[in-house]
Structures are given as structure tokens and as C-alpha cells.
Amino acid sequence: MKCTVCRGPAIIDLRRHNANFCGDHFLKFCRDQVAKAISQHDMIAPGQRVLVAVSGGKDSLALWDLLVELGYDVEGMTIGLGIGDYSDASTAASVAFAESRGLPLRRIDLRGDYGYDIPTAAAVTRRVPCSSCGTSKRHLIDSAALDGGFDVVATGHNLDDEAAVLLGNVLHWHTAYLGRQAPVLPGRDGFPRKVKPLVRLSERETAAYCVVRGIDYIVDECPMAEGNRHLRYKEALNSIEAASPGTKHAFYFEFLDKAADRFRPEAAEAQEGLRPCATCGSPTTADVCAFCRLVDRVSDADPVPVELLRAGRGRGGNASNRNKNRTKVNR
Ligand code: AMP
Ligand code: FES
Ligand code: ZN
Ligand code: ZN
């Protein structure tokens, strides 16, 4: 297999681009794809300060590295979610990357800073872990960006993520979500500007990028996400992609070109009536935002170890948590 550009030995074949690349030309390909996404969607203007949200996984570490390579002014931020060994390893990977490059990293720890972790929140609220996890991440990333005076927040969502989210939204006709699904969410009403510069790269490509660049990322996926719908949508798309390379790219980018605008009114309607949270000032459609309600509900609960939750006993909390939960809800 030869590199399409220099005819040297190739290390990767990219069927959707009908190309093979050697290490150097693959890195150039990744930088070019990110630069193209940034310019096509007007993601980041020269001189803007960027906060990159990092999980220690391949996508967000590749993103951080690529933004630095492209000359952007970037700081990292990472949230310790308290999901057992997985979160410890994820924070350690982010810290090791930042230290090895001398890059600034802001750290938040749910348990240390807010008195809860994701397994406990899932048990007390009796919702899937991804629900309290998403609420926590969104709020803390947004506030870190606004408090730190950043112009833009960048996240590591890649083509596989966006195509799987799109498939889920289409399968259930979540029209308001379809109207918000975009590589750029403009800053407004107390929300920071958010961008996804990896939308033109697949997760196989971000993993290969890290390997070629010598970036030590955490390989394990979140143990709480095992078997969830998002992963099933990814698998479905992967099997279609294997038979017809380029389908995932077409599905997502043709949606942006031809259909996304049609759902904007539904998205705008869902965001009507935003006002500042009475506790923290973040925009919300309720009196108190979802994050503050979550913290209020879970921050003094007995910690639930991740193993208990995974064993299926903790989803509704153990008996003492369940009772505590009831008391809190009734209050
Ligand atoms: P996920 O929601 O796990 O698919 O992650 C999507 C993106 O959110 C990642 O690419 C990161 O940019 C960001 N992210 C995920 N986990 C964390 C974390 N623990 N701390 C900071 N950012 C995160
Ligand atoms: Fe949020 Fe797994 S990373 S539940
Ligand atoms: Zn080459
Ligand atoms: Zn709030």
C-alpha cells in the first residue's frame, strides 16, 4: 500500500477519500480537515481564545493537539466525573498530555468541588448515568468558558458522533434537536459559542492521529455507556459505511446543507422563555437550572460505588439512597 501523495509506504487507508497516507501525509490530512471545518463553518476567528474540553480520550486530545498545531490560543479543561478507575485514568491522561506539552489545563472535580459523582447522581435520580453526566458536563464547560472569558468552547465530537446523534434524532423525529444539530452553536443569552472542529474526521482517524503523534489517550470507553443507544447507532452506521464508504459523511453533511434549516423554528421554540437561574444565573427555562437542581438533590447523598451501579443494583439507588431520595423530592 503506497501513500497517495508521496508513493512512500502508507500506514492507513481511507476508503471514503479513496486515499492511502504515510504518517506525515496522514497528519497533514488531519490538519487540513480540521482547518477546512474551521473555515467552512466560521468556527474560530484569528486571535480568539479557545477553551477545549478534554476527556483524556482520543478525540479531545487529538483536537487539543491539532488546535495548537494550527496556531490557536487554546487552554484545556477537564472534569473528574468520579466514574471509578475510568475517570481516574481519564483525568490522568489529560494531565499527562498537558504537562508533556507545557499546556494550561483547568481542572474541575465533581466530588471535590460539588460533593457528588456520576454513579451517585444516577442512583439518586434513578436516571441513566449519561443524563446527569450530560447535565453536569454542559453546565460546567459552559460556565468555565464564560467565567474564564473565552471566546469559543471546542469539543471533540467527531463525524461518527455527529452521524450517530443525527440518526437517533431522525429515528425518533426529535425535531427541536435536529434544529440545533450543527458544528457551531453561536453564543447567545448566556451560552458560550461552541464548535466541533473534528466533524470531518472519523474516530478511526482521530485514534490513528494520536498513535502517529505519540499521544497517550485512554482507550476504554465510559463503562456507564455500555450497550447504550448511541453505541448501537454507531454500529449500524459502521456496517452501512463498510458496504458504502462515504455514506456517513454524506448523511451528516447533506443534512446540514439540505435539511437542518427546516428544523430551526422548532429549535427556537424550545428555547423560548430562557431566563437566568435563580441560584447560579445560567440560562434556563425553569426557575432553577437543571444543574443546580441536580446538585441540590444529590450532593449530600451517600456515595454509590460505580461497581454497585454496574451490577444493576444501584440504578434506583440502594435502599438508604432510595429513601433519602424520596424525602428530598417531597420536601
Ligand atoms: P462525550 O459526551 O463523552 O461523547 O464527549 C464529547 C466531548 O465532550 C468530548 O470530545 C470532550 O470535548 C468533552 N468531554 C467529555 N468528557 C469530558 C470531561 N470529563 N471533561 C471535559 N470535557 C469532556
Ligand atoms: Fe458520562 Fe459516561 S461519560 S456517563
Ligand atoms: Zn506520503
Ligand atoms: Zn443554576
mmCIF file of C-alpha atoms and ligand atoms in Angstrom:
data_model
loop_
_atom_site.group_PDB
_atom_site.id
_atom_site.type_symbol
_atom_site.label_atom_id
_atom_site.label_comp_id
_atom_site.label_asym_id
_atom_site.label_seq_id
_atom_site.Cartn_x
_atom_site.Cartn_y
_atom_site.Cartn_z
ATOM 1 C CA MET A 1 0.000 0.000 0.000
ATOM 2 C CA LYS A 2 1.509 3.314 -1.096
ATOM 3 C CA CYS A 3 0.872 6.874 0.049
ATOM 4 C CA THR A 4 -1.353 8.611 -2.489
ATOM 5 C CA VAL A 5 0.740 11.788 -2.145
ATOM 6 C CA CYS A 6 4.416 10.691 -1.991
ATOM 7 C CA ARG A 7 4.270 6.986 -3.031
ATOM 8 C CA GLY A 8 6.149 6.042 0.184
ATOM 9 C CA PRO A 9 4.822 3.188 2.389
ATOM 10 C CA ALA A 10 1.297 4.023 3.605
ATOM 11 C CA ILE A 11 0.173 3.428 7.197
ATOM 12 C CA ILE A 12 -3.565 3.965 6.715
ATOM 13 C CA ASP A 13 -6.174 3.573 4.002
ATOM 14 C CA LEU A 14 -9.132 5.952 3.972
ATOM 15 C CA ARG A 15 -11.762 4.381 1.789
ATOM 16 C CA ARG A 16 -14.182 7.278 1.995
ATOM 17 C CA HIS A 17 -11.474 9.524 0.493
ATOM 18 C CA ASN A 18 -10.194 6.814 -1.806
ATOM 19 C CA ALA A 19 -6.691 7.512 -0.472
ATOM 20 C CA ASN A 20 -3.790 5.975 1.482
ATOM 21 C CA PHE A 21 -1.343 8.014 3.507
ATOM 22 C CA CYS A 22 2.117 7.704 5.039
ATOM 23 C CA GLY A 23 2.478 9.052 8.605
ATOM 24 C CA ASP A 24 3.444 12.598 7.583
ATOM 25 C CA HIS A 25 0.778 12.939 4.938
ATOM 26 C CA PHE A 26 -1.833 11.485 7.259
ATOM 27 C CA LEU A 27 -1.017 14.156 9.864
ATOM 28 C CA LYS A 28 -1.263 16.785 7.142
ATOM 29 C CA PHE A 29 -4.610 15.323 6.043
ATOM 30 C CA CYS A 30 -5.949 15.635 9.628
ATOM 31 C CA ARG A 31 -4.713 19.223 9.986
ATOM 32 C CA ASP A 32 -6.240 20.109 6.609
ATOM 33 C CA GLN A 33 -9.601 18.567 7.503
ATOM 34 C CA VAL A 34 -9.730 20.491 10.785
ATOM 35 C CA ALA A 35 -8.633 23.742 9.110
ATOM 36 C CA LYS A 36 -11.332 23.185 6.474
ATOM 37 C CA ALA A 37 -14.052 22.557 9.075
ATOM 38 C CA ILE A 38 -12.997 25.683 10.977
ATOM 39 C CA SER A 39 -13.014 27.914 7.894
ATOM 40 C CA GLN A 40 -16.131 26.436 6.213
ATOM 41 C CA HIS A 41 -18.222 26.878 9.326
ATOM 42 C CA ASP A 42 -16.532 30.084 10.605
ATOM 43 C CA MET A 43 -15.741 28.350 13.873
ATOM 44 C CA ILE A 44 -12.850 30.358 15.292
ATOM 45 C CA ALA A 45 -11.629 33.808 14.267
ATOM 46 C CA PRO A 46 -7.919 34.660 14.423
ATOM 47 C CA GLY A 47 -6.854 35.809 17.884
ATOM 48 C CA GLN A 48 -9.847 34.317 19.696
ATOM 49 C CA ARG A 49 -9.266 32.450 22.960
ATOM 50 C CA VAL A 50 -10.409 28.836 22.811
ATOM 51 C CA LEU A 51 -11.297 26.551 25.719
ATOM 52 C CA VAL A 52 -11.034 22.900 24.685
ATOM 53 C CA ALA A 53 -12.999 20.394 26.775
ATOM 54 C CA VAL A 54 -10.860 17.289 27.242
ATOM 55 C CA SER A 55 -11.846 13.848 28.480
ATOM 56 C CA GLY A 56 -8.445 12.165 28.019
ATOM 57 C CA GLY A 57 -9.854 10.173 25.090
ATOM 58 C CA LYS A 58 -8.505 10.128 21.533
ATOM 59 C CA ASP A 59 -10.838 12.778 20.143
ATOM 60 C CA SER A 60 -10.368 15.581 22.610
ATOM 61 C CA LEU A 61 -6.584 15.067 22.968
ATOM 62 C CA ALA A 62 -6.206 14.957 19.163
ATOM 63 C CA LEU A 63 -8.318 18.123 18.976
ATOM 64 C CA TRP A 64 -6.201 19.943 21.537
ATOM 65 C CA ASP A 65 -3.013 18.929 19.722
ATOM 66 C CA LEU A 66 -4.428 19.900 16.313
ATOM 67 C CA LEU A 67 -5.615 23.324 17.501
ATOM 68 C CA VAL A 68 -2.176 24.025 18.980
ATOM 69 C CA GLU A 69 -0.542 22.834 15.731
ATOM 70 C CA LEU A 70 -2.800 25.167 13.767
ATOM 71 C CA GLY A 71 -1.650 28.071 15.938
ATOM 72 C CA TYR A 72 -4.760 28.739 18.034
ATOM 73 C CA ASP A 73 -4.638 30.177 21.529
ATOM 74 C CA VAL A 74 -6.020 27.200 23.485
ATOM 75 C CA GLU A 75 -6.465 26.176 27.109
ATOM 76 C CA GLY A 76 -7.769 22.780 28.208
ATOM 77 C CA MET A 77 -10.375 21.986 30.839
ATOM 78 C CA THR A 78 -11.297 18.600 32.240
ATOM 79 C CA ILE A 79 -13.962 17.397 34.639
ATOM 80 C CA GLY A 80 -13.370 14.482 37.038
ATOM 81 C CA LEU A 81 -16.721 12.683 36.856
ATOM 82 C CA GLY A 82 -15.968 10.161 39.627
ATOM 83 C CA ILE A 83 -16.739 7.104 37.488
ATOM 84 C CA GLY A 84 -14.251 4.833 39.291
ATOM 85 C CA ASP A 85 -10.994 3.874 37.568
ATOM 86 C CA TYR A 86 -12.290 5.156 34.242
ATOM 87 C CA SER A 87 -12.423 8.764 35.473
ATOM 88 C CA ASP A 88 -9.081 8.490 37.278
ATOM 89 C CA ALA A 89 -7.421 7.267 34.084
ATOM 90 C CA SER A 90 -9.186 9.895 32.002
ATOM 91 C CA THR A 91 -8.020 12.782 34.196
ATOM 92 C CA ALA A 92 -4.503 11.291 34.361
ATOM 93 C CA ALA A 93 -4.305 11.144 30.533
ATOM 94 C CA SER A 94 -5.401 14.790 30.207
ATOM 95 C CA VAL A 95 -2.952 15.945 32.886
ATOM 96 C CA ALA A 96 -0.074 13.929 31.377
ATOM 97 C CA PHE A 97 -0.732 15.387 27.922
ATOM 98 C CA ALA A 98 -0.891 18.960 29.257
ATOM 99 C CA GLU A 99 2.287 18.534 31.302
ATOM 100 C CA SER A 100 4.231 16.898 28.486
ATOM 101 C CA ARG A 101 3.482 19.877 26.206
ATOM 102 C CA GLY A 102 3.529 22.592 28.864
ATOM 103 C CA LEU A 103 -0.106 23.472 28.068
ATOM 104 C CA PRO A 104 -2.508 25.057 30.581
ATOM 105 C CA LEU A 105 -5.269 22.763 31.911
ATOM 106 C CA ARG A 106 -8.174 23.808 34.155
ATOM 107 C CA ARG A 107 -9.459 21.025 36.381
ATOM 108 C CA ILE A 108 -12.855 20.528 37.990
ATOM 109 C CA ASP A 109 -13.679 17.581 40.224
ATOM 110 C CA LEU A 110 -17.363 16.793 40.767
ATOM 111 C CA ARG A 111 -16.838 15.118 44.134
ATOM 112 C CA GLY A 112 -14.288 17.626 45.460
ATOM 113 C CA ASP A 113 -15.927 20.765 44.087
ATOM 114 C CA TYR A 114 -19.642 19.895 44.104
ATOM 115 C CA GLY A 115 -19.982 16.980 46.546
ATOM 116 C CA TYR A 116 -21.215 14.276 44.168
ATOM 117 C CA ASP A 117 -20.138 11.949 41.372
ATOM 118 C CA ILE A 118 -21.947 10.455 38.387
ATOM 119 C CA PRO A 119 -22.664 6.965 39.809
ATOM 120 C CA THR A 120 -24.244 8.548 42.904
ATOM 121 C CA ALA A 121 -26.216 11.049 40.818
ATOM 122 C CA ALA A 122 -27.512 8.226 38.611
ATOM 123 C CA ALA A 123 -28.557 6.158 41.617
ATOM 124 C CA VAL A 124 -30.305 9.022 43.403
ATOM 125 C CA THR A 125 -32.093 10.396 40.348
ATOM 126 C CA ARG A 126 -32.844 6.891 39.023
ATOM 127 C CA ARG A 127 -31.978 8.021 35.532
ATOM 128 C CA VAL A 128 -29.322 6.609 33.220
ATOM 129 C CA PRO A 129 -25.846 7.930 34.169
ATOM 130 C CA CYS A 130 -25.476 9.750 30.838
ATOM 131 C CA SER A 131 -28.336 12.035 31.868
ATOM 132 C CA SER A 132 -26.719 13.580 34.977
ATOM 133 C CA CYS A 133 -23.348 13.324 33.238
ATOM 134 C CA GLY A 134 -24.559 15.388 30.274
ATOM 135 C CA THR A 135 -26.222 17.985 32.518
ATOM 136 C CA SER A 136 -23.035 18.307 34.603
ATOM 137 C CA LYS A 137 -20.649 18.481 31.632
ATOM 138 C CA ARG A 138 -22.734 21.018 29.701
ATOM 139 C CA HIS A 139 -23.100 23.323 32.689
ATOM 140 C CA LEU A 140 -19.501 23.133 33.887
ATOM 141 C CA ILE A 141 -17.975 23.508 30.426
ATOM 142 C CA ASP A 142 -20.226 26.499 29.651
ATOM 143 C CA SER A 143 -19.511 28.219 32.964
ATOM 144 C CA ALA A 144 -15.761 27.595 32.709
ATOM 145 C CA ALA A 145 -15.801 29.270 29.294
ATOM 146 C CA LEU A 146 -17.839 32.272 30.414
ATOM 147 C CA ASP A 147 -16.004 32.730 33.735
ATOM 148 C CA GLY A 148 -12.618 32.428 32.016
ATOM 149 C CA GLY A 149 -13.556 34.994 29.342
ATOM 150 C CA PHE A 150 -13.057 32.532 26.454
ATOM 151 C CA ASP A 151 -14.491 33.377 23.029
ATOM 152 C CA VAL A 152 -15.172 29.786 21.978
ATOM 153 C CA VAL A 153 -15.538 26.309 23.502
ATOM 154 C CA ALA A 154 -14.271 23.424 21.349
ATOM 155 C CA THR A 155 -15.346 19.822 21.924
ATOM 156 C CA GLY A 156 -14.028 16.599 20.408
ATOM 157 C CA HIS A 157 -17.236 15.395 18.712
ATOM 158 C CA ASN A 158 -16.223 13.623 15.510
ATOM 159 C CA LEU A 159 -18.067 12.519 12.369
ATOM 160 C CA ASP A 160 -19.117 9.198 13.936
ATOM 161 C CA ASP A 161 -20.578 11.010 16.966
ATOM 162 C CA GLU A 162 -22.482 13.548 14.907
ATOM 163 C CA ALA A 163 -23.806 10.993 12.418
ATOM 164 C CA ALA A 164 -24.975 8.718 15.278
ATOM 165 C CA VAL A 165 -26.712 11.623 17.042
ATOM 166 C CA LEU A 166 -28.337 12.576 13.745
ATOM 167 C CA LEU A 167 -29.543 9.017 13.187
ATOM 168 C CA GLY A 168 -31.047 8.929 16.692
ATOM 169 C CA ASN A 169 -32.760 12.285 16.175
ATOM 170 C CA VAL A 170 -34.167 11.175 12.825
ATOM 171 C CA LEU A 171 -35.337 7.785 14.064
ATOM 172 C CA HIS A 172 -37.340 9.492 16.802
ATOM 173 C CA TRP A 173 -38.070 12.698 14.863
ATOM 174 C CA HIS A 174 -36.702 14.892 17.626
ATOM 175 C CA THR A 175 -37.299 17.971 15.507
ATOM 176 C CA ALA A 176 -36.121 20.521 18.079
ATOM 177 C CA TYR A 177 -32.831 18.636 18.471
ATOM 178 C CA LEU A 178 -32.499 18.377 14.691
ATOM 179 C CA GLY A 179 -32.773 22.172 14.526
ATOM 180 C CA ARG A 180 -29.905 22.566 16.980
ATOM 181 C CA GLN A 181 -27.601 19.937 15.489
ATOM 182 C CA ALA A 182 -24.780 21.925 13.949
ATOM 183 C CA PRO A 183 -20.989 22.082 14.048
ATOM 184 C CA VAL A 184 -21.310 25.598 15.511
ATOM 185 C CA LEU A 185 -23.700 26.845 18.165
ATOM 186 C CA PRO A 186 -23.466 30.625 18.323
ATOM 187 C CA GLY A 187 -23.031 32.257 21.742
ATOM 188 C CA ARG A 188 -26.287 33.786 22.990
ATOM 189 C CA ASP A 189 -28.348 34.542 26.093
ATOM 190 C CA GLY A 190 -25.619 33.454 28.483
ATOM 191 C CA PHE A 191 -24.443 30.433 26.429
ATOM 192 C CA PRO A 192 -20.868 30.464 25.102
ATOM 193 C CA ARG A 193 -20.102 29.869 21.425
ATOM 194 C CA LYS A 194 -19.488 26.121 20.872
ATOM 195 C CA VAL A 195 -17.685 24.469 17.978
ATOM 196 C CA LYS A 196 -16.843 20.934 16.840
ATOM 197 C CA PRO A 197 -13.705 21.146 14.684
ATOM 198 C CA LEU A 198 -13.406 17.326 14.298
ATOM 199 C CA VAL A 199 -16.655 16.863 12.344
ATOM 200 C CA ARG A 200 -14.740 15.975 9.175
ATOM 201 C CA LEU A 201 -12.687 13.229 10.910
ATOM 202 C CA SER A 202 -13.883 9.757 11.924
ATOM 203 C CA GLU A 203 -12.962 8.152 15.224
ATOM 204 C CA ARG A 204 -10.659 5.705 13.463
ATOM 205 C CA GLU A 205 -8.804 8.734 12.136
ATOM 206 C CA THR A 206 -8.539 10.532 15.496
ATOM 207 C CA ALA A 207 -7.238 7.302 17.069
ATOM 208 C CA ALA A 208 -4.661 6.905 14.289
ATOM 209 C CA TYR A 209 -3.717 10.577 14.667
ATOM 210 C CA CYS A 210 -2.946 10.021 18.371
ATOM 211 C CA VAL A 211 -0.898 6.903 17.619
ATOM 212 C CA VAL A 212 1.191 8.675 14.964
ATOM 213 C CA ARG A 213 1.680 11.732 17.216
ATOM 214 C CA GLY A 214 2.582 9.572 20.245
ATOM 215 C CA ILE A 215 -0.364 10.866 22.295
ATOM 216 C CA ASP A 216 -1.219 8.528 25.164
ATOM 217 C CA TYR A 217 -5.013 8.539 25.345
ATOM 218 C CA ILE A 218 -7.414 6.484 27.404
ATOM 219 C CA VAL A 219 -8.626 3.657 25.206
ATOM 220 C CA ASP A 220 -11.511 2.433 27.351
ATOM 221 C CA GLU A 221 -14.920 3.913 26.707
ATOM 222 C CA CYS A 222 -17.010 5.037 29.650
ATOM 223 C CA PRO A 223 -18.259 1.893 31.455
ATOM 224 C CA MET A 224 -21.624 3.556 32.055
ATOM 225 C CA ALA A 225 -22.257 3.863 28.326
ATOM 226 C CA GLU A 226 -22.015 0.124 27.574
ATOM 227 C CA GLY A 227 -24.881 -1.008 25.412
ATOM 228 C CA ASN A 228 -26.500 2.415 25.129
ATOM 229 C CA ARG A 229 -28.469 3.532 22.113
ATOM 230 C CA HIS A 230 -25.802 5.895 20.830
ATOM 231 C CA LEU A 231 -23.351 2.989 20.510
ATOM 232 C CA ARG A 232 -25.943 0.906 18.679
ATOM 233 C CA TYR A 233 -26.489 3.718 16.171
ATOM 234 C CA LYS A 234 -22.731 3.902 15.640
ATOM 235 C CA GLU A 235 -22.596 0.172 14.941
ATOM 236 C CA ALA A 236 -25.483 0.420 12.478
ATOM 237 C CA LEU A 237 -23.783 3.272 10.631
ATOM 238 C CA ASN A 238 -20.470 1.404 10.629
ATOM 239 C CA SER A 239 -21.994 -1.560 8.867
ATOM 240 C CA ILE A 240 -23.554 0.681 6.216
ATOM 241 C CA GLU A 241 -20.262 2.578 5.857
ATOM 242 C CA ALA A 242 -18.327 -0.691 5.375
ATOM 243 C CA ALA A 243 -20.554 -1.544 2.412
ATOM 244 C CA SER A 244 -20.710 2.028 1.032
ATOM 245 C CA PRO A 245 -17.771 4.188 2.107
ATOM 246 C CA GLY A 246 -18.714 7.860 2.373
ATOM 247 C CA THR A 247 -22.301 7.278 3.492
ATOM 248 C CA LYS A 248 -21.729 8.654 6.987
ATOM 249 C CA HIS A 249 -20.161 11.824 5.640
ATOM 250 C CA ALA A 250 -22.995 12.289 3.120
ATOM 251 C CA PHE A 251 -25.681 11.592 5.736
ATOM 252 C CA TYR A 252 -24.347 14.295 8.073
ATOM 253 C CA PHE A 253 -23.133 16.966 5.645
ATOM 254 C CA GLU A 254 -26.111 16.674 3.286
ATOM 255 C CA PHE A 255 -28.339 17.064 6.329
ATOM 256 C CA LEU A 256 -26.526 20.291 7.208
ATOM 257 C CA ASP A 257 -26.823 21.546 3.621
ATOM 258 C CA LYS A 258 -30.321 20.459 2.749
ATOM 259 C CA ALA A 259 -32.402 19.864 5.850
ATOM 260 C CA ALA A 260 -31.091 21.412 9.087
ATOM 261 C CA ASP A 261 -32.607 24.855 8.411
ATOM 262 C CA ARG A 262 -36.077 23.364 8.153
ATOM 263 C CA PHE A 263 -35.991 22.469 11.840
ATOM 264 C CA ARG A 264 -34.694 25.819 13.163
ATOM 265 C CA PRO A 265 -38.164 27.113 14.134
ATOM 266 C CA GLU A 266 -38.751 24.072 16.386
ATOM 267 C CA ALA A 267 -35.334 24.568 17.987
ATOM 268 C CA ALA A 268 -36.008 28.280 18.567
ATOM 269 C CA GLU A 269 -39.399 27.494 20.095
ATOM 270 C CA ALA A 270 -37.833 25.020 22.544
ATOM 271 C CA GLN A 271 -35.509 27.766 23.779
ATOM 272 C CA GLU A 272 -38.190 30.386 24.247
ATOM 273 C CA GLY A 273 -38.555 31.852 27.707
ATOM 274 C CA LEU A 274 -34.930 31.456 28.758
ATOM 275 C CA ARG A 275 -34.136 33.368 31.936
ATOM 276 C CA PRO A 276 -31.298 33.368 34.494
ATOM 277 C CA CYS A 277 -31.279 30.531 37.034
ATOM 278 C CA ALA A 278 -32.237 31.891 40.457
ATOM 279 C CA THR A 279 -29.253 30.105 42.028
ATOM 280 C CA CYS A 280 -26.363 30.385 39.545
ATOM 281 C CA GLY A 281 -27.539 32.790 36.815
ATOM 282 C CA SER A 282 -27.148 30.313 33.914
ATOM 283 C CA PRO A 283 -29.857 30.434 31.251
ATOM 284 C CA THR A 284 -32.775 28.096 31.910
ATOM 285 C CA THR A 285 -36.453 27.780 31.068
ATOM 286 C CA ALA A 286 -37.243 26.895 34.714
ATOM 287 C CA ASP A 287 -36.724 28.978 37.871
ATOM 288 C CA VAL A 288 -33.667 26.951 38.851
ATOM 289 C CA CYS A 289 -31.460 25.311 36.201
ATOM 290 C CA ALA A 290 -31.121 21.533 35.781
ATOM 291 C CA PHE A 291 -27.562 21.572 37.146
ATOM 292 C CA CYS A 292 -28.448 23.425 40.360
ATOM 293 C CA ARG A 293 -31.449 21.127 40.868
ATOM 294 C CA LEU A 294 -29.165 18.123 40.392
ATOM 295 C CA VAL A 295 -26.567 19.421 42.864
ATOM 296 C CA ASP A 296 -29.276 20.186 45.393
ATOM 297 C CA ARG A 297 -30.672 16.682 45.061
ATOM 298 C CA VAL A 298 -27.507 14.611 45.072
ATOM 299 C CA SER A 299 -24.695 16.480 46.788
ATOM 300 C CA ASP A 300 -25.281 15.107 50.276
ATOM 301 C CA ALA A 301 -26.242 11.559 49.254
ATOM 302 C CA ASP A 302 -24.111 8.602 50.388
ATOM 303 C CA PRO A 303 -21.614 7.844 47.622
ATOM 304 C CA VAL A 304 -22.644 4.912 45.408
ATOM 305 C CA PRO A 305 -19.633 2.995 44.066
ATOM 306 C CA VAL A 306 -19.541 2.524 40.321
ATOM 307 C CA GLU A 307 -19.421 -1.277 40.685
ATOM 308 C CA LEU A 308 -22.752 -1.275 42.504
ATOM 309 C CA LEU A 309 -24.386 0.702 39.740
ATOM 310 C CA ARG A 310 -22.942 -1.507 37.032
ATOM 311 C CA ALA A 311 -24.135 -4.614 38.795
ATOM 312 C CA GLY A 312 -27.628 -3.250 38.229
ATOM 313 C CA ARG A 313 -28.455 -2.787 41.889
ATOM 314 C CA GLY A 314 -27.674 0.868 42.004
ATOM 315 C CA ARG A 315 -29.759 2.221 39.170
ATOM 316 C CA GLY A 316 -32.527 3.059 41.564
ATOM 317 C CA GLY A 317 -30.099 3.570 44.421
ATOM 318 C CA ASN A 318 -29.661 1.223 47.363
ATOM 319 C CA ALA A 319 -32.395 1.195 49.950
ATOM 320 C CA SER A 320 -30.977 4.024 52.007
ATOM 321 C CA ASN A 321 -30.455 6.185 48.959
ATOM 322 C CA ARG A 322 -33.918 5.487 47.654
ATOM 323 C CA ASN A 323 -35.467 6.600 50.917
ATOM 324 C CA LYS A 324 -33.297 9.644 51.117
ATOM 325 C CA ASN A 325 -34.268 10.453 47.576
ATOM 326 C CA ARG A 326 -37.955 10.278 48.382
ATOM 327 C CA THR A 327 -37.596 12.544 51.365
ATOM 328 C CA LYS A 328 -35.756 15.094 49.271
ATOM 329 C CA VAL A 329 -38.307 15.036 46.476
ATOM 330 C CA ASN A 330 -41.174 15.535 48.897
ATOM 331 C CA ARG A 331 -39.574 18.461 50.608
HETATM 332 P P1 AMP B 1 -18.917 12.562 25.133
HETATM 333 O O1 AMP B 1 -20.072 13.364 25.629
HETATM 334 O O2 AMP B 1 -18.300 11.680 26.149
HETATM 335 O O3 AMP B 1 -19.137 11.930 23.797
HETATM 336 O O4 AMP B 1 -17.788 13.651 24.845
HETATM 337 C C1 AMP B 1 -17.949 14.629 23.896
HETATM 338 C C2 AMP B 1 -16.946 15.731 24.151
HETATM 339 O O5 AMP B 1 -17.212 16.333 25.417
HETATM 340 C C3 AMP B 1 -15.508 15.271 24.239
HETATM 341 O O6 AMP B 1 -14.910 15.163 22.980
HETATM 342 C C4 AMP B 1 -14.896 16.371 25.051
HETATM 343 O O7 AMP B 1 -14.644 17.515 24.247
HETATM 344 C C5 AMP B 1 -15.997 16.707 26.044
HETATM 345 N N1 AMP B 1 -15.839 15.928 27.296
HETATM 346 C C6 AMP B 1 -16.222 14.643 27.512
HETATM 347 N N2 AMP B 1 -15.907 14.256 28.759
HETATM 348 C C7 AMP B 1 -15.312 15.320 29.352
HETATM 349 C C8 AMP B 1 -14.746 15.559 30.655
HETATM 350 N N3 AMP B 1 -14.745 14.620 31.595
HETATM 351 N N4 AMP B 1 -14.200 16.774 30.897
HETATM 352 C C9 AMP B 1 -14.212 17.746 29.951
HETATM 353 N N5 AMP B 1 -14.737 17.572 28.726
HETATM 354 C C10 AMP B 1 -15.272 16.387 28.419
HETATM 355 FE FE1 FES B 2 -20.892 10.397 31.061
HETATM 356 FE FE2 FES B 2 -20.163 8.022 30.743
HETATM 357 S S1 FES B 2 -19.012 9.790 30.335
HETATM 358 S S2 FES B 2 -21.967 8.635 31.660
HETATM 359 ZN ZN ZN B 3 3.237 10.366 1.933
HETATM 360 ZN ZN ZN B 4 -28.259 27.102 38.147
#
